[in-house]
Each structure stands twice: as C-alpha cells, then as structure tokens.
PDB file of C-alpha atoms in Angstrom:
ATOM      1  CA  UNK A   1       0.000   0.000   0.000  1.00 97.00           C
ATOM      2  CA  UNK A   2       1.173   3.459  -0.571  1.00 98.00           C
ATOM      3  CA  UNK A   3      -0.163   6.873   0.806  1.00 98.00           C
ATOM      4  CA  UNK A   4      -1.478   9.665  -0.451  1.00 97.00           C
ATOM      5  CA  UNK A   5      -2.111  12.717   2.060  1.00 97.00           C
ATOM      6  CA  UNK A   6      -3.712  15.561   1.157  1.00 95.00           C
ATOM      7  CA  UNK A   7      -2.145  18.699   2.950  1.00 95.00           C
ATOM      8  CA  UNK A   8      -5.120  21.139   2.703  1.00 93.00           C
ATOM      9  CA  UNK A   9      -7.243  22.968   4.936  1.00 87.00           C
ATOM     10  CA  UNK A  10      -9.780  20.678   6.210  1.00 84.00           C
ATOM     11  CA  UNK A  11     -12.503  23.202   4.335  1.00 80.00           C
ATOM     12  CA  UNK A  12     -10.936  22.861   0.825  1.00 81.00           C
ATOM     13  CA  UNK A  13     -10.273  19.081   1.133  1.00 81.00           C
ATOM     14  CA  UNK A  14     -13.911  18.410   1.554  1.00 77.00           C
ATOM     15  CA  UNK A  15     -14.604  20.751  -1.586  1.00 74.00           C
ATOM     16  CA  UNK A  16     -11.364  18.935  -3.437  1.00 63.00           C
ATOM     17  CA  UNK A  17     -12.764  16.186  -6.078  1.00 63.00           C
ATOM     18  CA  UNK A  18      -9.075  15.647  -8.159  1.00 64.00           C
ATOM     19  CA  UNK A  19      -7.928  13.176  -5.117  1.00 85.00           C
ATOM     20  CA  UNK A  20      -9.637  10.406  -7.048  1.00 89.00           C
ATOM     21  CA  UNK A  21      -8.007  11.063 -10.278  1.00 91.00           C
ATOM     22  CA  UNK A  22      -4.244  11.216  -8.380  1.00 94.00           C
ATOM     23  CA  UNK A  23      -5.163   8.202  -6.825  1.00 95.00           C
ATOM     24  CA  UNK A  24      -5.476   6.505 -10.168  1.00 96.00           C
ATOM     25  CA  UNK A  25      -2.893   7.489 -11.572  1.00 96.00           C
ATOM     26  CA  UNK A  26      -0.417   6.556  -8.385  1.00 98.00           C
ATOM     27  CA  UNK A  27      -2.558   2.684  -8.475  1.00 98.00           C
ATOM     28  CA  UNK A  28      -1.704   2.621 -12.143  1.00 97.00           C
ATOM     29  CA  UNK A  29       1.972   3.810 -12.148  1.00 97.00           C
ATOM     30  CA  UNK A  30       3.116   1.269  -9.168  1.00 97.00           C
ATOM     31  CA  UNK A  31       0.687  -1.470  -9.626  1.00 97.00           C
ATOM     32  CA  UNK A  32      -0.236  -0.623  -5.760  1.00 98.00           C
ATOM     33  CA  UNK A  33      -3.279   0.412  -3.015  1.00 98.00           C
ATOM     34  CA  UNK A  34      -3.459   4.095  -2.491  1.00 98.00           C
ATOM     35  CA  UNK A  35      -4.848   5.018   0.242  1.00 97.00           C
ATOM     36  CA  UNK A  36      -6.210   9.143   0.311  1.00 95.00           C
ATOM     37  CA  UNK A  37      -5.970  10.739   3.587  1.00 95.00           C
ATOM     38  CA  UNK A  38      -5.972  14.543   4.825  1.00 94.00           C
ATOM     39  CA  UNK A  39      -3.386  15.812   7.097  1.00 95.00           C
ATOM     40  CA  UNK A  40      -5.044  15.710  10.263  1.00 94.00           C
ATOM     41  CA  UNK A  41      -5.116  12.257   9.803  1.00 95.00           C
ATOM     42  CA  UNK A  42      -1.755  11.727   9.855  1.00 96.00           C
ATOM     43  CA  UNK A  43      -1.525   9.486  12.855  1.00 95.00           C
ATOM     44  CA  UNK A  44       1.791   8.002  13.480  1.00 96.00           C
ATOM     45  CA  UNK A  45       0.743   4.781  15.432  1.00 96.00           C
ATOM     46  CA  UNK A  46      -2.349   4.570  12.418  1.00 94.00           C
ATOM     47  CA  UNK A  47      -0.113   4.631   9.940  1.00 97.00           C
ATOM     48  CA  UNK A  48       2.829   2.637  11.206  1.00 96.00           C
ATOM     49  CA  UNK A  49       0.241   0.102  11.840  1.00 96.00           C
ATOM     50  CA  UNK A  50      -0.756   0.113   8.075  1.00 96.00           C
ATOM     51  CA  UNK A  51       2.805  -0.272   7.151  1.00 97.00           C
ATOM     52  CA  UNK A  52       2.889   2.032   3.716  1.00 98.00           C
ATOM     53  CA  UNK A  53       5.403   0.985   1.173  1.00 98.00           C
ATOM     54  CA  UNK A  54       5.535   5.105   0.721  1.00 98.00           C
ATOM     55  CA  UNK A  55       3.973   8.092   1.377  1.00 98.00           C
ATOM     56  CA  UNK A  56       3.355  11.121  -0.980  1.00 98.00           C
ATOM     57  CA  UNK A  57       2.487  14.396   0.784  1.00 98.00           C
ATOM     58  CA  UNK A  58       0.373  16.621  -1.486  1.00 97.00           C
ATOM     59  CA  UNK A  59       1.021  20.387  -2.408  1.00 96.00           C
ATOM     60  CA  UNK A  60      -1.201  22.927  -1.228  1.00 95.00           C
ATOM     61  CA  UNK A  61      -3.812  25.918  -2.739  1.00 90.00           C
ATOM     62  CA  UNK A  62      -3.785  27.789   0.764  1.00 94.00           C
ATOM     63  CA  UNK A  63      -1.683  30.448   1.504  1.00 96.00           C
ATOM     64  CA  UNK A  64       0.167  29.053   4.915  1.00 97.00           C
ATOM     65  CA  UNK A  65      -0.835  32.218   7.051  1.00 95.00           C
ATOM     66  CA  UNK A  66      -3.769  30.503   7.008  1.00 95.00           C
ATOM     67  CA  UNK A  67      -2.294  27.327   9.014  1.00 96.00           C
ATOM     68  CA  UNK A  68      -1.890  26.986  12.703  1.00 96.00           C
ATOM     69  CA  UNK A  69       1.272  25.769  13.527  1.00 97.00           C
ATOM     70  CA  UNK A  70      -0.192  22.996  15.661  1.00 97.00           C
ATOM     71  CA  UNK A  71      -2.298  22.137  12.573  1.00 96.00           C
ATOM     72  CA  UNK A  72       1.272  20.317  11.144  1.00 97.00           C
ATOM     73  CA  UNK A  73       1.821  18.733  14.297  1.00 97.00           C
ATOM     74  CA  UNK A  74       0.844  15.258  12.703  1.00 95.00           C
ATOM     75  CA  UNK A  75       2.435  15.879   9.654  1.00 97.00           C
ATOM     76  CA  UNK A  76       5.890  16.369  11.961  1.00 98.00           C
ATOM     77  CA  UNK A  77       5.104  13.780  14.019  1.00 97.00           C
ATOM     78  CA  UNK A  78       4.243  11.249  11.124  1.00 98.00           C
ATOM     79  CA  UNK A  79       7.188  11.992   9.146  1.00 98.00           C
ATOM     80  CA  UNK A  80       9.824  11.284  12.706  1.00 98.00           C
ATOM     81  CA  UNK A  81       8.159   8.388  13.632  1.00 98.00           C
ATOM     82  CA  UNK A  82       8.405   6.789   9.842  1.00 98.00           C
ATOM     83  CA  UNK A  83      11.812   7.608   8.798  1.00 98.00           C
ATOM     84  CA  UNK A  84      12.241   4.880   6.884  1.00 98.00           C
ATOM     85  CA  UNK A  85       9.409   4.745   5.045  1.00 98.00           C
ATOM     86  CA  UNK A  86      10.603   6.267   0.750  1.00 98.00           C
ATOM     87  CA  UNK A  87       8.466   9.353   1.301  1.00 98.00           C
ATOM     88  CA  UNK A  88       8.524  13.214  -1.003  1.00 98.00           C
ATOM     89  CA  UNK A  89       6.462  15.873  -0.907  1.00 98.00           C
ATOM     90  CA  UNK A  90       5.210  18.305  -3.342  1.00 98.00           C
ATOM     91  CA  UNK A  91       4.966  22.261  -4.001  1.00 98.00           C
ATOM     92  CA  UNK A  92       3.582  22.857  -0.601  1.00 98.00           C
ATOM     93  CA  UNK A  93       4.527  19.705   1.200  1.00 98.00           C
ATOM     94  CA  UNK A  94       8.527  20.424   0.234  1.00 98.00           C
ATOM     95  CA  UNK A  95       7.908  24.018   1.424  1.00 98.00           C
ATOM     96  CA  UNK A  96       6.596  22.515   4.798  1.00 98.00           C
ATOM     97  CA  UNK A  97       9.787  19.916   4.904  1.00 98.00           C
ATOM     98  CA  UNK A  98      11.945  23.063   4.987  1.00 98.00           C
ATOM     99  CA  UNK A  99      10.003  24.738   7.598  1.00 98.00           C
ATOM    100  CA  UNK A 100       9.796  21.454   9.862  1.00 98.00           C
ATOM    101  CA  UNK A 101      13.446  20.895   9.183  1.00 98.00           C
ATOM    102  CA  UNK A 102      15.004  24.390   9.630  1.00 98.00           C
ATOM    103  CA  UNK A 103      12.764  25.193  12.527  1.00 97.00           C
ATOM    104  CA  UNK A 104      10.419  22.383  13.509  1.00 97.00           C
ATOM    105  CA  UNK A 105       6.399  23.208  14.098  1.00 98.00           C
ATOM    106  CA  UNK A 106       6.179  23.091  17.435  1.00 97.00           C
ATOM    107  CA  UNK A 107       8.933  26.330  18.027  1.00 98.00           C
ATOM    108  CA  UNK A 108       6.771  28.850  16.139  1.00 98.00           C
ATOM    109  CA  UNK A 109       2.931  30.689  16.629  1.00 97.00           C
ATOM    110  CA  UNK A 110       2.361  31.553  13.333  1.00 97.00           C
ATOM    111  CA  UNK A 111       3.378  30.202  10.066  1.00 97.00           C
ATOM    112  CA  UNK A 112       4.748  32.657   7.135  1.00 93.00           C
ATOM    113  CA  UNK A 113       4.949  32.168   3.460  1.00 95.00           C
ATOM    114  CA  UNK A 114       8.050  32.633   1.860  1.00 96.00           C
ATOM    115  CA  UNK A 115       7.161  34.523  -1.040  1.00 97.00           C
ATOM    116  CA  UNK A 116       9.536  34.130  -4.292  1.00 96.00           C
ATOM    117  CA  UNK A 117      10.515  37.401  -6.005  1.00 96.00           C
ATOM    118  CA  UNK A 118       8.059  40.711  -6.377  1.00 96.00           C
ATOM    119  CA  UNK A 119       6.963  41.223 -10.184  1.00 95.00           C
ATOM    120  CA  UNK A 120       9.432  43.565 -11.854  1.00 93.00           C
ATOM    121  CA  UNK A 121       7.926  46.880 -12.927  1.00 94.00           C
ATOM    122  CA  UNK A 122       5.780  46.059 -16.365  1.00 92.00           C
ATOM    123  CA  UNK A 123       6.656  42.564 -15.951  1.00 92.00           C
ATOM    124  CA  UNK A 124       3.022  40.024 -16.574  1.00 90.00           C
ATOM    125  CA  UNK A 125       1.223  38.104 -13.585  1.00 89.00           C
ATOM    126  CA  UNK A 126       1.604  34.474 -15.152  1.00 85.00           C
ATOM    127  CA  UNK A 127      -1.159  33.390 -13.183  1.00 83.00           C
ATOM    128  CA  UNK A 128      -4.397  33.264 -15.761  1.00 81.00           C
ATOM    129  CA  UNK A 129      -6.390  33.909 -12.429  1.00 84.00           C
ATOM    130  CA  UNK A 130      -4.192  35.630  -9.903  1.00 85.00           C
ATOM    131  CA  UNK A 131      -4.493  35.340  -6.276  1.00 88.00           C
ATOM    132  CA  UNK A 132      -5.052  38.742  -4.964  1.00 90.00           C
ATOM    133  CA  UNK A 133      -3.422  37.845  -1.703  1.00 90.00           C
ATOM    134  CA  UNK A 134      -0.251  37.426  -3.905  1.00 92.00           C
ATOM    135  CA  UNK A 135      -0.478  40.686  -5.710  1.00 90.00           C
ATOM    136  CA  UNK A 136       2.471  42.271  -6.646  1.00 93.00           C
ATOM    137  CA  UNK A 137       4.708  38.400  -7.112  1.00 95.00           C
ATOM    138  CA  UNK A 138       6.068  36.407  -9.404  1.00 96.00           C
ATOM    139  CA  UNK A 139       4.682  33.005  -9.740  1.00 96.00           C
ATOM    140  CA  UNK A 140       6.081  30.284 -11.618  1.00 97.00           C
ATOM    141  CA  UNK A 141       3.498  28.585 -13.470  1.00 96.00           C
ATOM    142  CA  UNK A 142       2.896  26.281 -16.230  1.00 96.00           C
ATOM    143  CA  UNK A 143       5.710  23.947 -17.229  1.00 98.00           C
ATOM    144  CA  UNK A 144       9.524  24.799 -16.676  1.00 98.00           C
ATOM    145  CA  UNK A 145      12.793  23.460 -17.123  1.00 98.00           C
ATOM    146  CA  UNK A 146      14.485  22.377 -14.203  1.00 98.00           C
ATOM    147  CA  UNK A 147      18.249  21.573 -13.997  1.00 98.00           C
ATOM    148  CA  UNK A 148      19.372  18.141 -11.937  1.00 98.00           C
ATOM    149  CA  UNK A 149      22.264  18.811 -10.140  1.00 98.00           C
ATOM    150  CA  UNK A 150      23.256  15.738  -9.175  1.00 92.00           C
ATOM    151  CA  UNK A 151      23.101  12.390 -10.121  1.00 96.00           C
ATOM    152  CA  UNK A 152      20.333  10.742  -7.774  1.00 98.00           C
ATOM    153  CA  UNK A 153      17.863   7.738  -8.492  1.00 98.00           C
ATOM    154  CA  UNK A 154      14.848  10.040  -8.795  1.00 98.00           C
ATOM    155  CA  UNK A 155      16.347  11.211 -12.130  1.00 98.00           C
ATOM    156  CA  UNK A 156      17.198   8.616 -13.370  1.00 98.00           C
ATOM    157  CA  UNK A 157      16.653   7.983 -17.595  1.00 98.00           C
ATOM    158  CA  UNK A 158      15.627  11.392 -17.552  1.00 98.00           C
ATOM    159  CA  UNK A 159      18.143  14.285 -19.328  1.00 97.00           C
ATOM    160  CA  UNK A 160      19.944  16.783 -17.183  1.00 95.00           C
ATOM    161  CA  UNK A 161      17.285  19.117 -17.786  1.00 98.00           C
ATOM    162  CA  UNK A 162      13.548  18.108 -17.498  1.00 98.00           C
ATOM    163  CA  UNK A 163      10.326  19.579 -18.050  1.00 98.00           C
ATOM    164  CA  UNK A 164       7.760  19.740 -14.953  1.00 98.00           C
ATOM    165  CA  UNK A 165       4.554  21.364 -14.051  1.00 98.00           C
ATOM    166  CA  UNK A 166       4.929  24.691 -11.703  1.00 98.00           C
ATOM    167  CA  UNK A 167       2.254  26.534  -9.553  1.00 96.00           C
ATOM    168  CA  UNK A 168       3.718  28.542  -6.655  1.00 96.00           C
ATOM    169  CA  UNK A 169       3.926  31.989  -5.037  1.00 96.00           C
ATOM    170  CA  UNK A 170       6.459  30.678  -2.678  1.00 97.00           C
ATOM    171  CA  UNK A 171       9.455  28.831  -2.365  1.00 98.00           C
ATOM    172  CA  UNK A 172      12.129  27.200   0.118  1.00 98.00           C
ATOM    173  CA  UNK A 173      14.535  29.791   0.873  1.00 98.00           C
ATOM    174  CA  UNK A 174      17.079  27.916   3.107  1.00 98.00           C
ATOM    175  CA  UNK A 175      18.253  24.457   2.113  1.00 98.00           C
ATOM    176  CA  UNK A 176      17.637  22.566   5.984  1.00 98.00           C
ATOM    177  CA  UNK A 177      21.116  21.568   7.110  1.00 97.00           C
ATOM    178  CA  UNK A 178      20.111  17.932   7.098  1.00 97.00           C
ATOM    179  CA  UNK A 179      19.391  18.315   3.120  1.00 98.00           C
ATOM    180  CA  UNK A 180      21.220  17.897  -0.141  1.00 98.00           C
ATOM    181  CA  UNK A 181      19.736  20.043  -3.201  1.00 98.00           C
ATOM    182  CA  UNK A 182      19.985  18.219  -6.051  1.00 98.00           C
ATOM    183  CA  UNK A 183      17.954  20.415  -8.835  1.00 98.00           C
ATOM    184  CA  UNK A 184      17.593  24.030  -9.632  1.00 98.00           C
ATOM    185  CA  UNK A 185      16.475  26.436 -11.974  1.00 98.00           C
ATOM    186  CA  UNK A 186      16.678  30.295 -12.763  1.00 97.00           C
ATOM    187  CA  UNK A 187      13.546  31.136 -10.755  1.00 97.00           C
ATOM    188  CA  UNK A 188      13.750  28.961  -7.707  1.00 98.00           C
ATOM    189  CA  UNK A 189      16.946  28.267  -6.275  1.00 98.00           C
ATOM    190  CA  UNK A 190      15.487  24.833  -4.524  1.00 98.00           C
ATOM    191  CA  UNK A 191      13.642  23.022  -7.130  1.00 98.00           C
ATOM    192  CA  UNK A 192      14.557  19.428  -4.778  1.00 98.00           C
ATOM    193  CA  UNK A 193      16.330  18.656  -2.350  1.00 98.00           C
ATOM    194  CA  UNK A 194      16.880  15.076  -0.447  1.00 98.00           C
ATOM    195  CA  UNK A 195      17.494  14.193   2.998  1.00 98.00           C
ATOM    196  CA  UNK A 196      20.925  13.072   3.413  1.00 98.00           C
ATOM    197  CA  UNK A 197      20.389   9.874   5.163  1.00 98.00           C
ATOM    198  CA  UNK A 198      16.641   9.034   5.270  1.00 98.00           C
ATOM    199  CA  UNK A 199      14.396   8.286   1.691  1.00 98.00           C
ATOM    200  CA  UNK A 200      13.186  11.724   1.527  1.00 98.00           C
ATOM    201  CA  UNK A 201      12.246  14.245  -0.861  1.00 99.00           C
ATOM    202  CA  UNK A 202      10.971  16.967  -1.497  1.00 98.00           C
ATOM    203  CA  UNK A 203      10.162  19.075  -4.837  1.00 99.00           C
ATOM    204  CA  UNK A 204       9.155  22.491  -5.387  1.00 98.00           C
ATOM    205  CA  UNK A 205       7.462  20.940  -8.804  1.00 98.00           C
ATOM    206  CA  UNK A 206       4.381  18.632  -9.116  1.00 98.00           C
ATOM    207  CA  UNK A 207       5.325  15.335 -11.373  1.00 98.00           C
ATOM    208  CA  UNK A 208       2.211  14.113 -10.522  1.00 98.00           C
ATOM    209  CA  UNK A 209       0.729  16.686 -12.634  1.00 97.00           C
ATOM    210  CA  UNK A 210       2.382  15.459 -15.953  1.00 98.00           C
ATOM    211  CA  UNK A 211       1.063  15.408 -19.526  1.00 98.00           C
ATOM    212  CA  UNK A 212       1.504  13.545 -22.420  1.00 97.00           C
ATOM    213  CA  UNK A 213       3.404  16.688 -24.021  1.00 98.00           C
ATOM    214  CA  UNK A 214       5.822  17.051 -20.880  1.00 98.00           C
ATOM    215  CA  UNK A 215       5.963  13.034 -19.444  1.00 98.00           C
ATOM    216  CA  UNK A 216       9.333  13.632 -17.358  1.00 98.00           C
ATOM    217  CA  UNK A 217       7.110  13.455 -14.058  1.00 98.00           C
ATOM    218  CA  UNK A 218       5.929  10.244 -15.057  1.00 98.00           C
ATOM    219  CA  UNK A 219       9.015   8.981 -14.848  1.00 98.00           C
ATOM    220  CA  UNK A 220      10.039  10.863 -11.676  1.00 98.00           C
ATOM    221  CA  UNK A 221       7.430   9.166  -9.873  1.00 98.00           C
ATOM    222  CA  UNK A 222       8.427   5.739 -11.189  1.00 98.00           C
ATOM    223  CA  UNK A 223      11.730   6.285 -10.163  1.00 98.00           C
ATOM    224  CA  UNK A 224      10.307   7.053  -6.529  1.00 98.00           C
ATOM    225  CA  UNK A 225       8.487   3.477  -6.701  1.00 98.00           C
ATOM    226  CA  UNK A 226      11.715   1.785  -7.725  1.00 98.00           C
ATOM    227  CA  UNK A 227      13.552   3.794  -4.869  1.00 98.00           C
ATOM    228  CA  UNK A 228      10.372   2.205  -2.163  1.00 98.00           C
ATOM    229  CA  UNK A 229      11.047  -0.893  -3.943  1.00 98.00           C
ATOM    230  CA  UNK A 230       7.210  -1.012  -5.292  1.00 98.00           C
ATOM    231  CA  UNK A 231       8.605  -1.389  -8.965  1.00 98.00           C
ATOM    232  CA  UNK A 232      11.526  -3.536 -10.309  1.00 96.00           C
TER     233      UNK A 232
END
C-alpha cells in the first residue's frame, strides 16, 4: 500500500474532487493500493500500523498564514516516527519539509509564506487567475525546465534538464542543514532537495501533474516506486 495525504485545509479538502483522479494514476503507475488521507489524519501509530510501502504528501492551494502551527503537528510527528518509510512531498509539502526541518512546528505561533521574487515593474502576472493575496509576485506557473544537479535515483533515464509542471507563489529559501539540493532552476533556487540519510524528498514541482506533451514526471514518480522498492 502506498499513501497519499492531502495537505489542505480541512474546508478545501472536503470541496477537493481531483484526489480520485491522483489516486489513479499513483494505483496505475506502481501497480499498488493508495490510500487518500488529509493531514489531520496523519496518525503516526495509524499509519505505522498500516505499514505504507511510501507516502506522498500533497502540495497545497492555501496560503500558509492561514495554518496553525499545531495544525502540522501530525504531519511532523508522522514523518519522525516513519523515517524509513521512501516518502517526497510536493509544491507545498517540500515548502513545509523546509520549515519542519530548519525550525520544527512546534517552536513557532504563526506560520509565514516565503514569497519568491516581487513582479518587476511592467513585468506580466503568469497566473491566468491571480491570487489577490499574492499581488504584486512572481509566480512560476505552467511547465519549466528544471536543472538536476546531481546524479540521484529520482532522475534517473531522464536528461539533465527536465520539463515539470509549476504553480507557486512561494518557495524554500534555506536548504535545511540535514538536506542535499539536487535540482535548480533560474527562478527557484530549490527546485529538490533530499534528505541526506533518510528516503526523503521533497520538490518544489508537481510530477504528478504530468502530460503527455511534458511526461518527465511520469518517470520521476516511477523512479520514486523503484527507490520504495514497489517497482523492479
């Protein structure tokens, strides 16, 4: 079985109906159960009872102002107690993997977005629908080239530069000390990064969101299966 946790405002998971669809698509790739759950639900003894073969943590449309720091609690607490469990995160997930690793959940009252780069004067919102709480930034959206910087098993087949889906407002600003980055591009310094001796990622990008056109998170993902030892 693998995991797939939604990290979402209990509010817009109810509304959320693409869960389904992700969960598909993860069943299909590794020939495995997915199991959906939302963050609050990340129990540690729950889940270390259910023995995942891996856990994907899901990126996230809310601003995190709007999170209580005690709302991540589980996700910190899930992610200690499983350490060896092949886990990444995405877009919102890796941003919260560099705020539990640099300062941990439980040390701060409020939760800040780290905003990537204000719009230069003239320059174009990319956003076809911009979020007026973000007015005034850059966004990277649609799909972008993104550098490897290292050779690592999530990459592998793929060429040193790869095509993924973007949609953020914010970014990771400082690598945690216990992380490697390993890809990179002009507009976001910390595109992934791994943990240097646990099965962890995290990426800024969403290969889960691939297309036919740009497939090179297809094969990210199976790479992640063949690292959790779901596929051959």
């Amino acid at each position: 079985m693998i995991v797939w946790v939604r990290v979402e405002t209990p509010e817009k998971y109810e509304l959320k109906q693409g869960d389904f669809h992700l969960k598909r698509r993860f069943e299909e790739l590794s020939g495995d159960l997915c199991l959906v759950i939302h963050l609050s639900q990340m129990d540690p003894g729950v889940l270390q009872a259910l023995k995942p073969r891996a856990l994907l943590l899901s990126g996230c449309g809310t601003f995190f102002r709007h999170f209580k720091p005690e709302s991540l609690y589980p996700f910190e607490d899930t992610l200690h107690a499983m350490p060896d469990v092949p886990t990444i995160g995405f877009c919102g997930s890796h941003q919260f993997l560099g705020i539990m690793f640099n300062d941990g959940f439980r040390n701060l009252t409020e939760l800040d977005d780290e905003m990537m780069r204000p719009l230069k004067p003239g320059e174009p919102d990319p956003q076809s629908d911009p979020n007026p709480e973000a007015a005034g930034f850059y966004s990277e959206e649609g799909f972008h080239s993104v550098q490897a910087l290292s050779t690592d098993p999530l990459f592998d087949g793929l060429p040193e530069r790869f095509v993924v889906r973007e949609s953020h407002y914010a970014e990771v600003k400082r690598l945690p000390p216990d992380f490697n980055l390993i890809a990179s591009n002009e507009n976001c310094r910390i595109q992934a990064m791994k943990h240097r001796t646990r099965p962890l990622y995290g990426t800024q990008f969403h290969p889960e969101a691939w297309v036919e056109t740009y497939p090179h998170g297809r094969e990210i993902l199976q790479n992640f299966f063949r690292i959790a030892g779901i596929l051959p």
